[in-house]
Amino acid sequence: MVHKLNLNLALPTQPLTIS
């Protein structure tokens, strides 16, 4: 889950893509 959190911080403009 840590990887997903990192992506959320790196791409805050597209949180839907990570979710």
mmCIF file with all atom_site columns, C-alpha atoms in Angstrom:
data_model
loop_
_atom_site.group_PDB
_atom_site.id
_atom_site.type_symbol
_atom_site.label_atom_id
_atom_site.label_alt_id
_atom_site.label_comp_id
_atom_site.label_asym_id
_atom_site.label_entity_id
_atom_site.label_seq_id
_atom_site.pdbx_PDB_ins_code
_atom_site.Cartn_x
_atom_site.Cartn_y
_atom_site.Cartn_z
_atom_site.occupancy
_atom_site.B_iso_or_equiv
_atom_site.pdbx_formal_charge
_atom_site.auth_seq_id
_atom_site.auth_comp_id
_atom_site.auth_asym_id
_atom_site.auth_atom_id
_atom_site.pdbx_PDB_model_num
ATOM 1  C CA . MET A 1 1  ? 0.000  0.000  0.000   1.00 0.00 ? 1  MET A CA 1
ATOM 2  C CA . VAL A 1 2  ? 3.004  2.256  0.457   1.00 0.00 ? 2  VAL A CA 1
ATOM 3  C CA . HIS A 1 3  ? 3.509  2.356  -3.311  1.00 0.00 ? 3  HIS A CA 1
ATOM 4  C CA . LYS A 1 4  ? -0.036 3.600  -3.838  1.00 0.00 ? 4  LYS A CA 1
ATOM 5  C CA . LEU A 1 5  ? 0.458  6.324  -1.229  1.00 0.00 ? 5  LEU A CA 1
ATOM 6  C CA . ASN A 1 6  ? 3.589  7.479  -3.032  1.00 0.00 ? 6  ASN A CA 1
ATOM 7  C CA . LEU A 1 7  ? 1.663  7.673  -6.299  1.00 0.00 ? 7  LEU A CA 1
ATOM 8  C CA . ASN A 1 8  ? -1.052 9.734  -4.653  1.00 0.00 ? 8  ASN A CA 1
ATOM 9  C CA . LEU A 1 9  ? 1.542  12.270 -3.519  1.00 0.00 ? 9  LEU A CA 1
ATOM 10 C CA . ALA A 1 10 ? 3.305  12.258 -6.862  1.00 0.00 ? 10 ALA A CA 1
ATOM 11 C CA . LEU A 1 11 ? 0.080  12.548 -8.900  1.00 0.00 ? 11 LEU A CA 1
ATOM 12 C CA . PRO A 1 12 ? -2.386 14.486 -6.740  1.00 0.00 ? 12 PRO A CA 1
ATOM 13 C CA . THR A 1 13 ? -4.057 15.740 -9.925  1.00 0.00 ? 13 THR A CA 1
ATOM 14 C CA . GLN A 1 14 ? -5.295 12.227 -10.774 1.00 0.00 ? 14 GLN A CA 1
ATOM 15 C CA . PRO A 1 15 ? -6.237 10.470 -7.530  1.00 0.00 ? 15 PRO A CA 1
ATOM 16 C CA . LEU A 1 16 ? -9.035 8.629  -9.334  1.00 0.00 ? 16 LEU A CA 1
ATOM 17 C CA . THR A 1 17 ? -6.539 6.766  -11.496 1.00 0.00 ? 17 THR A CA 1
ATOM 18 C CA . ILE A 1 18 ? -4.781 5.413  -8.407  1.00 0.00 ? 18 ILE A CA 1
ATOM 19 C CA . SER A 1 19 ? -8.004 4.573  -6.638  1.00 0.00 ? 19 SER A CA 1
#
